[in-house]
mmCIF file of C-alpha atoms (C1' of nucleotides) in Angstrom:
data_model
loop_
_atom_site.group_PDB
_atom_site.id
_atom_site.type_symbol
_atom_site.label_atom_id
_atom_site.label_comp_id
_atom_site.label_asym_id
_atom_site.label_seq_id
_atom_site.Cartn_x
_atom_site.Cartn_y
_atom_site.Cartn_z
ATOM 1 C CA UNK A 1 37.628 -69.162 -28.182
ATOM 2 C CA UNK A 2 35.278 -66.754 -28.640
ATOM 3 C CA UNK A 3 31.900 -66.622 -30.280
ATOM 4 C CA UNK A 4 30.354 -63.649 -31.758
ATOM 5 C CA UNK A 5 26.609 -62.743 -32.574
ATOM 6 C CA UNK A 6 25.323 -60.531 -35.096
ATOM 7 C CA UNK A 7 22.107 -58.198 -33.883
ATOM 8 C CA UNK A 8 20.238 -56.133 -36.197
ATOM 9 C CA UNK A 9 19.239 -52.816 -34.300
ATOM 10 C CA UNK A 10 17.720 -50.024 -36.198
ATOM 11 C CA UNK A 11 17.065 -46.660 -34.744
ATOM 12 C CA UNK A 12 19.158 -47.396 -32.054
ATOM 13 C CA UNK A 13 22.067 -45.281 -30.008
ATOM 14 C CA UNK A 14 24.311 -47.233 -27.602
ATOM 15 C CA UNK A 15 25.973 -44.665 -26.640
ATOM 16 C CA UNK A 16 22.690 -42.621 -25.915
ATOM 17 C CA UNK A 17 21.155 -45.458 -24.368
ATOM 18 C CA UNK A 18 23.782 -46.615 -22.631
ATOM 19 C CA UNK A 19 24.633 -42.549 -21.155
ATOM 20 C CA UNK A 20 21.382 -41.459 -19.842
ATOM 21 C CA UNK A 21 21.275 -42.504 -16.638
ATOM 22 C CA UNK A 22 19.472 -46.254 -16.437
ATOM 23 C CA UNK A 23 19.975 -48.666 -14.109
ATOM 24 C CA UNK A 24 22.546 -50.653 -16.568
ATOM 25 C CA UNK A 25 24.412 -47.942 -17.175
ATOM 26 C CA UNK A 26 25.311 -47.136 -13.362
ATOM 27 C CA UNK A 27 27.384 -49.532 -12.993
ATOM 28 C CA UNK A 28 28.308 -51.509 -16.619
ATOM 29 C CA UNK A 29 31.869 -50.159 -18.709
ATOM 30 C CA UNK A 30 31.247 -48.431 -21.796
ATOM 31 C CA UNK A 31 34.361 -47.277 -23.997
ATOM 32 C CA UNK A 32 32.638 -44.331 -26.441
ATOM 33 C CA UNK A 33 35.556 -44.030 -28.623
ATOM 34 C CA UNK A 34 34.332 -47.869 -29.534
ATOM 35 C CA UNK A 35 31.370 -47.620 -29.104
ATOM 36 C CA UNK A 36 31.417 -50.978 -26.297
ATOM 37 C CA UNK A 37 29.835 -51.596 -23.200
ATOM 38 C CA UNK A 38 30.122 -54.550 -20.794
ATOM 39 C CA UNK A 39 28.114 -55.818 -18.476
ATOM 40 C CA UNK A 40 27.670 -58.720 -16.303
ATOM 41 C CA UNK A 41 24.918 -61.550 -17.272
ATOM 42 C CA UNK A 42 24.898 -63.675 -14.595
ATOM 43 C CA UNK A 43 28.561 -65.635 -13.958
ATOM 44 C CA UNK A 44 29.548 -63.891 -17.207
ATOM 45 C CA UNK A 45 30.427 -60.187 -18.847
ATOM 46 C CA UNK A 46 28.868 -59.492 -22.036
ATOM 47 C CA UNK A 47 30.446 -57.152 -24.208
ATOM 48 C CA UNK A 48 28.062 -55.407 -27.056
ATOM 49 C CA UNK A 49 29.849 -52.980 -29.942
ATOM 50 C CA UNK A 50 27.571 -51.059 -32.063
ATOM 51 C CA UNK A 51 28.521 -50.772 -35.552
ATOM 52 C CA UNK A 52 26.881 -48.648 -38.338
ATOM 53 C CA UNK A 53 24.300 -45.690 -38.183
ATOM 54 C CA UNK A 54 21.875 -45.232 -35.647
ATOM 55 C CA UNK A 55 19.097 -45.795 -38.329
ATOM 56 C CA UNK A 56 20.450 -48.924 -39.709
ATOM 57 C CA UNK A 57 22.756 -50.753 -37.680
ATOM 58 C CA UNK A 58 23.857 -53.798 -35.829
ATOM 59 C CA UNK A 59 25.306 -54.965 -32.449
ATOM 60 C CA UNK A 60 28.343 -57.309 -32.218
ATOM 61 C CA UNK A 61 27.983 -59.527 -29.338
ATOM 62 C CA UNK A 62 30.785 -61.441 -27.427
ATOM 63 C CA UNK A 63 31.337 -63.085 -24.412
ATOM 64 C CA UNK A 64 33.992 -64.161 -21.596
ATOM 65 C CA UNK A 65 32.295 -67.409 -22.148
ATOM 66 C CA UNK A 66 30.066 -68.569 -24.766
ATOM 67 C CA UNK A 67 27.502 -66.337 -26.624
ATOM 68 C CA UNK A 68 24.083 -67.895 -26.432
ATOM 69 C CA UNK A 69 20.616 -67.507 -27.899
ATOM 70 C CA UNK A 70 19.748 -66.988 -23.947
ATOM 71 C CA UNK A 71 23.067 -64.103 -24.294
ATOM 72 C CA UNK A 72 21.201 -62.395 -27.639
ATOM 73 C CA UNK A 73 17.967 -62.928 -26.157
ATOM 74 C CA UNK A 74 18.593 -60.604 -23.327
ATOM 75 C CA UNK A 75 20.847 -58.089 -24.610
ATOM 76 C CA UNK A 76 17.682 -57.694 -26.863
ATOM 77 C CA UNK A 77 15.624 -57.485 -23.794
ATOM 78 C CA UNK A 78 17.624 -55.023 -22.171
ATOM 79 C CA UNK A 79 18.048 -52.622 -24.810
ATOM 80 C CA UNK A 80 14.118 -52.984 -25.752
ATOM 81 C CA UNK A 81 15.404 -53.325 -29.317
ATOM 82 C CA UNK A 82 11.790 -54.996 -29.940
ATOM 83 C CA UNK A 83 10.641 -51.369 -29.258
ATOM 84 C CA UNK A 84 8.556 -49.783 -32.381
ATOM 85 C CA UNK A 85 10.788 -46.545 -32.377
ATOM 86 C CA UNK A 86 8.378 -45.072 -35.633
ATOM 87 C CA UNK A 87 5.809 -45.463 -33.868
ATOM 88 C CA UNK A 88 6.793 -44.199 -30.098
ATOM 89 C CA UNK A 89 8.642 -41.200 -31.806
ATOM 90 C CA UNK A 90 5.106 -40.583 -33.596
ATOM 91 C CA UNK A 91 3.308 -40.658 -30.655
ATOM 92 C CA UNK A 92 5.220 -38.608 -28.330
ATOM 93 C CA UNK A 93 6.067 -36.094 -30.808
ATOM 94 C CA UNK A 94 3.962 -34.086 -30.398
ATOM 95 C CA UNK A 95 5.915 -29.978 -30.435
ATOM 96 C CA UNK A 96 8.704 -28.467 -30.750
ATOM 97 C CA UNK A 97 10.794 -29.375 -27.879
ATOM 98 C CA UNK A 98 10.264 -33.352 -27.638
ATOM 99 C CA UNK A 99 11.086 -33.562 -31.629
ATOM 100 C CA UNK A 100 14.039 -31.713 -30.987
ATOM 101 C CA UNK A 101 15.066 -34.029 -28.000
ATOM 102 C CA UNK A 102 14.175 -36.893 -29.980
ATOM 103 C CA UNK A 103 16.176 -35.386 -32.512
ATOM 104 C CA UNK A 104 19.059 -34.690 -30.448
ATOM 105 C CA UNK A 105 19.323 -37.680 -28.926
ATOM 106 C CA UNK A 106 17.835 -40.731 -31.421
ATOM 107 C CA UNK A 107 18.167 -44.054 -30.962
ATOM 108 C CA UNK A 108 18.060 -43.650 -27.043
ATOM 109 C CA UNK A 109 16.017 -46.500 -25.605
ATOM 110 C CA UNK A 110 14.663 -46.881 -22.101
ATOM 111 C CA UNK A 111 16.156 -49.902 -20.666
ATOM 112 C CA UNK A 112 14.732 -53.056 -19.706
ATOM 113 C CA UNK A 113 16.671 -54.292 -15.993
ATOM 114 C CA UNK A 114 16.625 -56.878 -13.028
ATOM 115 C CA UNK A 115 13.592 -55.313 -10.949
ATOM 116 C CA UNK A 116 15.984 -56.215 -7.742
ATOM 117 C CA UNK A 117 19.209 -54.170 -9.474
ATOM 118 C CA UNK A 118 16.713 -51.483 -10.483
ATOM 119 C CA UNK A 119 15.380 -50.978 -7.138
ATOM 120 C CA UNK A 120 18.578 -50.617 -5.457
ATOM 121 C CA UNK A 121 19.930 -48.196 -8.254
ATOM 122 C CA UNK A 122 17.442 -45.985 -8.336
ATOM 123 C CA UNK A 123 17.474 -46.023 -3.835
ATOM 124 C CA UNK A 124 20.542 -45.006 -4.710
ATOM 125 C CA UNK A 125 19.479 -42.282 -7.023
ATOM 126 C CA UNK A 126 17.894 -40.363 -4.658
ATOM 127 C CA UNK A 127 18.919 -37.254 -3.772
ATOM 128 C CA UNK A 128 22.686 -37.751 -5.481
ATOM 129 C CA UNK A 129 23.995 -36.831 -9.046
ATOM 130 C CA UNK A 130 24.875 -39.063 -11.433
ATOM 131 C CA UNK A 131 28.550 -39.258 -11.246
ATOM 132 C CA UNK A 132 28.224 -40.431 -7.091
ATOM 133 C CA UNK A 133 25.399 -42.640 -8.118
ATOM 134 C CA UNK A 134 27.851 -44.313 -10.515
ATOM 135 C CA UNK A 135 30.241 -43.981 -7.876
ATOM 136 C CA UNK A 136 28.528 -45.896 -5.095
ATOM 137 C CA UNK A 137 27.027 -48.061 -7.272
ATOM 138 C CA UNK A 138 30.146 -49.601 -8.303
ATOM 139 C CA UNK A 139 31.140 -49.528 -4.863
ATOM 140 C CA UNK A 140 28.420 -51.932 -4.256
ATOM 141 C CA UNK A 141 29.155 -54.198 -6.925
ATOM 142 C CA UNK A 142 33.074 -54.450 -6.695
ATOM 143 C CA UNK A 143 32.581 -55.494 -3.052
ATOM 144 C CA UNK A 144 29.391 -57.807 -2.907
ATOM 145 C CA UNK A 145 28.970 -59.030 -5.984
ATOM 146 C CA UNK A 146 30.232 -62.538 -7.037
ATOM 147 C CA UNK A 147 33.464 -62.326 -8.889
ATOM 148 C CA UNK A 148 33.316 -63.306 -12.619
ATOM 149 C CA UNK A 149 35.987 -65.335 -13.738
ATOM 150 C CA UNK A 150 37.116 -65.847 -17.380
ATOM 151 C CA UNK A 151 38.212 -68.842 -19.396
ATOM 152 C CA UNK A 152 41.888 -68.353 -18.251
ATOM 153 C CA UNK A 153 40.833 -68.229 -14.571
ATOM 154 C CA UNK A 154 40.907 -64.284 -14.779
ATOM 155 C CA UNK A 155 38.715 -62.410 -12.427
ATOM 156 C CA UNK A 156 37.288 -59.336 -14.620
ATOM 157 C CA UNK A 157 34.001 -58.153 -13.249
ATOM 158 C CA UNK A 158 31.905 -58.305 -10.617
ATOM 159 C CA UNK A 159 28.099 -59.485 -11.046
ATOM 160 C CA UNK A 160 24.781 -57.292 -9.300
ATOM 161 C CA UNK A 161 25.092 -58.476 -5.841
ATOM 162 C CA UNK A 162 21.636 -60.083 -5.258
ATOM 163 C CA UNK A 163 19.051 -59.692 -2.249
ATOM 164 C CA UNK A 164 20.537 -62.395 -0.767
ATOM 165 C CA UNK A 165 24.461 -61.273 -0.960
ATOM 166 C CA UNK A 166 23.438 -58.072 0.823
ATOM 167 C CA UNK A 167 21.166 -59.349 3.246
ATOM 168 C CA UNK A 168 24.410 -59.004 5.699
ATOM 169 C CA UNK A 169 25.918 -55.909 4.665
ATOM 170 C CA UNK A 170 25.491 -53.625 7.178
ATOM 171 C CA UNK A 171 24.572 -49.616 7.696
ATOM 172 C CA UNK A 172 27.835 -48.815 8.314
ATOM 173 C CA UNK A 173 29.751 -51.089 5.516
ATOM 174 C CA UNK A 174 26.942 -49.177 3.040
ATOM 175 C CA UNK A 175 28.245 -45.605 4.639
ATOM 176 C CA UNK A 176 31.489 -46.815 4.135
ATOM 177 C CA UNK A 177 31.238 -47.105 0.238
ATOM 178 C CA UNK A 178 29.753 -43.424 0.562
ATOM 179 C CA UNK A 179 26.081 -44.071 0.577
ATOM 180 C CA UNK A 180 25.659 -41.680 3.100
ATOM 181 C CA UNK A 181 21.810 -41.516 4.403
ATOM 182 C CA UNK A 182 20.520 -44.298 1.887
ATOM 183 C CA UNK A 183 22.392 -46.691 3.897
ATOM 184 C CA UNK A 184 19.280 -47.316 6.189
ATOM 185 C CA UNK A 185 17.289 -47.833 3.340
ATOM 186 C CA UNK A 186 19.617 -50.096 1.631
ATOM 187 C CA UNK A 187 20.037 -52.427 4.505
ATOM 188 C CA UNK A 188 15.459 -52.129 5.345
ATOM 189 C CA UNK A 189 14.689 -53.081 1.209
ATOM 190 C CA UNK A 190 17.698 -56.049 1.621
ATOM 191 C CA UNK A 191 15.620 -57.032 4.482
ATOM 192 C CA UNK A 192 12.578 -56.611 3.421
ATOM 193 C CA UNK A 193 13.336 -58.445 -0.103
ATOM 194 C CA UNK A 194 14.651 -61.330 1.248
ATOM 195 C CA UNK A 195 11.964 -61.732 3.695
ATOM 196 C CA UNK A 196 8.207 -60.701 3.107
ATOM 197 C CA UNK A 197 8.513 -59.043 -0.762
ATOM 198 C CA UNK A 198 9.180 -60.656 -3.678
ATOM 199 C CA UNK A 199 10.055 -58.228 -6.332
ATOM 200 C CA UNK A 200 10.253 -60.990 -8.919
ATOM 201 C CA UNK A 201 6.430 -61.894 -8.200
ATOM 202 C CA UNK A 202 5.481 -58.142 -9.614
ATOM 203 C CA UNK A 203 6.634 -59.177 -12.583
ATOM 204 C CA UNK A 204 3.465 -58.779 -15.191
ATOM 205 C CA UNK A 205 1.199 -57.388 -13.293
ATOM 206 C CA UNK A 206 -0.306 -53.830 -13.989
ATOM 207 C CA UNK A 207 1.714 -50.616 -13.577
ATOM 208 C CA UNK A 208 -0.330 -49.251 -10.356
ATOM 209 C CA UNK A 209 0.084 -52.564 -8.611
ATOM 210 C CA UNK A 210 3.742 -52.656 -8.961
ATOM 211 C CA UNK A 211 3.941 -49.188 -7.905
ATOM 212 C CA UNK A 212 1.676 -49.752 -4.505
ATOM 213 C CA UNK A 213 4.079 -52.703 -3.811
ATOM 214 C CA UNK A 214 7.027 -50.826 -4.558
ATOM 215 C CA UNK A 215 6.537 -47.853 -2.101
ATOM 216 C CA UNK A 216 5.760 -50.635 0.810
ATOM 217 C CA UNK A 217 9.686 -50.438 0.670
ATOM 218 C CA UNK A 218 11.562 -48.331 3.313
ATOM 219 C CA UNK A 219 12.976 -45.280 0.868
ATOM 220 C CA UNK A 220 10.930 -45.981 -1.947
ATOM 221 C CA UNK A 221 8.505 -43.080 -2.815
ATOM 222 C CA UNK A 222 6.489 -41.896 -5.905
ATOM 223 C CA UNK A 223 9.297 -40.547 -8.143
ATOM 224 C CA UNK A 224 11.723 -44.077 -7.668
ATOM 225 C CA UNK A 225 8.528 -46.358 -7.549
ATOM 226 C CA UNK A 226 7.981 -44.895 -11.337
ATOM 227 C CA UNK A 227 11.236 -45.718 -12.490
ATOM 228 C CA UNK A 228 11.382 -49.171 -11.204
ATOM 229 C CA UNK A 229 8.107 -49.462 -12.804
ATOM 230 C CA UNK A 230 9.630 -47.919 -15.777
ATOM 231 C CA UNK A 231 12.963 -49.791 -16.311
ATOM 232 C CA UNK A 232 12.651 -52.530 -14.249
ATOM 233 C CA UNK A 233 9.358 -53.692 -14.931
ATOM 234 C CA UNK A 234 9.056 -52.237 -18.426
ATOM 235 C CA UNK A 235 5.878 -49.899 -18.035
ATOM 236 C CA UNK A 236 5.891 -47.653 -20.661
ATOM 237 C CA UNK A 237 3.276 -45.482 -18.828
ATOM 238 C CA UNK A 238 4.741 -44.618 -16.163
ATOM 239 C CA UNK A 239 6.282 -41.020 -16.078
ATOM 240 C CA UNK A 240 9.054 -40.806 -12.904
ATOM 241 C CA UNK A 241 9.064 -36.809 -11.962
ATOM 242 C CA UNK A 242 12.452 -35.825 -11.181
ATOM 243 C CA UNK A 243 13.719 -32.386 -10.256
ATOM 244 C CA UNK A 244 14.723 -32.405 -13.783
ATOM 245 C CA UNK A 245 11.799 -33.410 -15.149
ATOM 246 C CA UNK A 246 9.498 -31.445 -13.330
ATOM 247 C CA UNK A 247 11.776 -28.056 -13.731
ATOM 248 C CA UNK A 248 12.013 -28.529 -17.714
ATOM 249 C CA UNK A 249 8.480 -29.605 -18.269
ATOM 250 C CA UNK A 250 7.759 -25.979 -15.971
ATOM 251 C CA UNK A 251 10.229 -24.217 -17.889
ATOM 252 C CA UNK A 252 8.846 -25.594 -21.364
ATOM 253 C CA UNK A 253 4.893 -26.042 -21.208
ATOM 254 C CA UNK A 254 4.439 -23.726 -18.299
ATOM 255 C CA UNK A 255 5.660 -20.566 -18.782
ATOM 256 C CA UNK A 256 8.029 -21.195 -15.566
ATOM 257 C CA UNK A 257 5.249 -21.777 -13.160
ATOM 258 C CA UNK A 258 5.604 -23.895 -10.797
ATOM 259 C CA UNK A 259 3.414 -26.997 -11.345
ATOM 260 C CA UNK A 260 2.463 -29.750 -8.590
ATOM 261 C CA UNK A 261 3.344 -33.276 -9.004
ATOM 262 C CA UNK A 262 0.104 -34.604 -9.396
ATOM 263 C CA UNK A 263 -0.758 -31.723 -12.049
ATOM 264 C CA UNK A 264 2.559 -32.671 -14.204
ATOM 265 C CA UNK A 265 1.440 -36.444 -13.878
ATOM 266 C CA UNK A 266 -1.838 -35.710 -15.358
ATOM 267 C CA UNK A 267 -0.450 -33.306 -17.997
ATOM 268 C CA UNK A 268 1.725 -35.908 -18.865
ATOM 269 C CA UNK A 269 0.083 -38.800 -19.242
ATOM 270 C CA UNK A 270 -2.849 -36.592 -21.304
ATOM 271 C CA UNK A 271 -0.651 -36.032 -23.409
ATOM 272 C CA UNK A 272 2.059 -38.799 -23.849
ATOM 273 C CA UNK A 273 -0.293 -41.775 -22.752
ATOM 274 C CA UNK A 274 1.292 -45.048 -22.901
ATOM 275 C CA UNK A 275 4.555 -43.984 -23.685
ATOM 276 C CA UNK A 276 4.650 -41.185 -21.425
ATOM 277 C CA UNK A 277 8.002 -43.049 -20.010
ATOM 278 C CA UNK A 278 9.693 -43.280 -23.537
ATOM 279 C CA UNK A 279 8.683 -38.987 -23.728
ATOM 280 C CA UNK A 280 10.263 -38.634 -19.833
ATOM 281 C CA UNK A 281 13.612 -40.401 -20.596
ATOM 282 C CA UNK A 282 13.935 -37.850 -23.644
ATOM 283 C CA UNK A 283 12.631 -34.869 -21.214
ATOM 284 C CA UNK A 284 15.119 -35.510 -18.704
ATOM 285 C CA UNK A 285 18.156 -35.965 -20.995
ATOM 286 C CA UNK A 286 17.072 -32.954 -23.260
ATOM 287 C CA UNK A 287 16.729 -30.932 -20.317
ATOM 288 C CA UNK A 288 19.475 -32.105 -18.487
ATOM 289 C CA UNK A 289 21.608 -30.353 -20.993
ATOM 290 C CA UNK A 290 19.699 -27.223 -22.169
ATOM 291 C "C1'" DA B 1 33.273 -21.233 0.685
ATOM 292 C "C1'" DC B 2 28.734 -22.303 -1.059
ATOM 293 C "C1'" DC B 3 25.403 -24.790 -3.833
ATOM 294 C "C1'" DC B 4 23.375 -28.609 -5.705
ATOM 295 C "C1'" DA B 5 22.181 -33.468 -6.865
ATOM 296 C "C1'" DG B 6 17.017 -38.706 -11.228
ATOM 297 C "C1'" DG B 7 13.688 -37.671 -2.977
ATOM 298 C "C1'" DC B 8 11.923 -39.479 1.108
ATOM 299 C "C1'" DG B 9 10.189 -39.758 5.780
ATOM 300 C "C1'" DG B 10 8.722 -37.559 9.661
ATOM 301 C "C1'" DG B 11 7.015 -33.729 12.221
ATOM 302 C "C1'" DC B 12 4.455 -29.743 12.676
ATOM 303 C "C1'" DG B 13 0.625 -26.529 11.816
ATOM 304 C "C1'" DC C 1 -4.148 -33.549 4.953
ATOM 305 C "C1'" DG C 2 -0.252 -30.296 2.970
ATOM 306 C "C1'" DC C 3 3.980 -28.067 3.724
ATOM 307 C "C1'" DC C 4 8.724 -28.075 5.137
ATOM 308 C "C1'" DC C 5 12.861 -29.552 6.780
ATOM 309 C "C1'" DG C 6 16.992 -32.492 7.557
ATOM 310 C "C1'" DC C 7 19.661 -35.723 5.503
ATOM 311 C "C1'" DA C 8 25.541 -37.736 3.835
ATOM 312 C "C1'" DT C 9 28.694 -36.917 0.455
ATOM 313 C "C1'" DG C 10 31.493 -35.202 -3.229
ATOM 314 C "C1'" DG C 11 31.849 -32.431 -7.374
ATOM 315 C "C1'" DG C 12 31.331 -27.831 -9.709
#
DNA sequence: ACCCAGGCGGGCG
DNA sequence: CGCCCGCATGGG
C-alpha cells in the first residue's frame, strides 16, 4: 500500500530544478512528460510529481515504502522549497539579462544535497559535459550503491554509494565506468573521507571554512569547492565560476573581455551578495542556452 | 576528422 | 607568484 503526501510549493519548477545540472539530478529519473522524478532516500526511492502552475502548485509524494514526515521533510530540504523566491528574485534582479533568465526559467531552485554525493558529483563534473557526467555518475551508483528493494522484494534503484562503499573501488574499476582521469581523484577523496576528513563535520560552519576544507581534497579546486559549498552545504553566497559562467557573465557585463576569476568573483558578489549562488545557477542555465 | 566539455595539478619561466 | 599545458572519454 502506498501512502501519498501533499506539498504545497509555490514558485517552483521541477522540471527546471530538477534539469539544470545539480548534484540530484545527475543521477535521479525524471519522466518530463509527468512531470516525476525519483530518487533514492536512503534504503528507499522517493518519487515526487508536480502538479499545477509553477506559481501556485503542489508536489505529490510517494514512496516504495512508507511516506514519512522524515520523507516530506527532506524532499522539502532538497528542493529548498523554504526558499523566499520574492525575495531572492528581488534581489538578484537587478538588469536585463538575469530578469530574463529568471523569467525564462522560474521556479528553478538550487538544490540542497548529501555534502559526500555532492563532492563526488561535482569531481566528476570537472572537465566533462553534462550528458557523460550523468553517464558516469550512474555508472557509479548502479554498481556500488546498495540495492533498494521494494515491498514485493523488487530491486528498483540503487542508493549514493557512500565513502565507505567506495573506499575499495579501485583506479581502474573507476576508468572502467569511463571516469577517465578523475579516477585518481575519486579513489584519493574516498580515501581521504573515510580517513582524516569528515565532510559531515563542515556542516554549519561558514562558507570560507568549508571551502578551505574542501580544496584539502585531491581534485577539488576553487570552481567545485563553490559548488559543494553551494549545493551541498547550502551557501547561498557562494558563486562557482564555470567556463559557462565566466564566458556569459564576459559576454553580458563585459563587453566580451576577458575577465579574471578573482575579478568576476568580486563583481559578483558586489553585486548579487548573499544570493550570488541563486543569480549563478540562473547565469549558467540562461547562458547555457543563449 | 576535429572540437569541446559545470577544472585541476604540476611544471616552467 | 602567474601562466600554460596535459589529461580520458564520448558526443556534436
Amino acid at each position: 500500500m502506498r501512502m501519498t503526501n501533499r506539498i504545497d510549493a509555490r514558485i517552483f519548477s521541477l522540471e527546471h530544478t530538477f534539469e539544470s545540472g545539480q548534484p540530484l539530478t545527475f543521477y535521479a529519473d525524471f519522466d518530463k512528460e509527468h512531470r516525476m522524478m525519483s530518487y533514492p532516500n536512503g534504503s528507499h526511492l522517493i518519487t515526487a510529481i508536480h502538479k499545477g502552475a509553477v506559481d501556485n502548485g503542489h508536489i505529490v509524494l510517494s514512496s516504495s515504502h512508507d511516506v514519512t514526515k522524515a520523507t516530506a521533510d527532506d524532499l522539502k530540504k532538497r528542493m529548498r522549497l523554504k526558499d523566499n523566491m520574492r525575495e531572492i528574485y528581488k534581489t538578484i534582479s537587478t538588469d536585463r539579462f538575469m530578469r530574463s533568465a529568471i523569467n525564462q526559467y522560474k521556479g528553478m531552485r538550487l538544490t540542497l544535497n548529501d555534502p559526500w554525493e555532492t563532492t563526488i558529483c561535482f569531481t566528476i563534473s570537472q572537465f566533462n559535459n553534462m550528458k557523460r557526467i550523468r553517464l558516469i555518475t550512474k555508472n557509479l551508483v548502479s554498481n556500488y550503491g546498495k540495492p533498494i528493494i521494494n515491498q514485493n522484494g523488487r530491486m528498483i534503484a540503487h542508493s549514493f554509494p557512500n565513502a565507505e562503499q567506495l573506499s575499495n573501488v579501485t583506479k581502474k574499476d573507476y576508468l572502467k565506468h569511463g571516469t577517465g582521469f578523475r579516477a585518481k581523484y575519486l579513489e584519493s577523496i574516498a580515501d581521504q573521507c573515510n580517513n582524516n576528513i569528515d565532510l559531515y563535520k563542515l556542516q554549519g560552519k561558514s562558507y570560507s571554512y568549508i571551502k578551505e576544507n574542501l580544496m584539502q581534497l585531491d581534485g577539488i579546486g576553487d570552481k567545485v569547492a563553490d559548488c559543494i559549498a553551494l549545493m551541498g552545504y547550502g551557501k547561498l553566497e557562494a558563486f562557482p565560476i564555470d567556463t559557462w559562467v565566466k564566458r556569459t557573465l564576459e559576454k553580458t557585463y563585459f563587453n566580451g573581455e576577458k575577465k579574471s576569476i578573482e575579478k568576476l568573483h568580486n563583481f559578483a558578489n558586489e553585486k548579487w551578495g548573499n544570493y550570488a549562488g541563486y543569480a549563478q545557477q540562473y547565469i549558467f542555465w540562461h547562458g547555457m542556452h543563449l
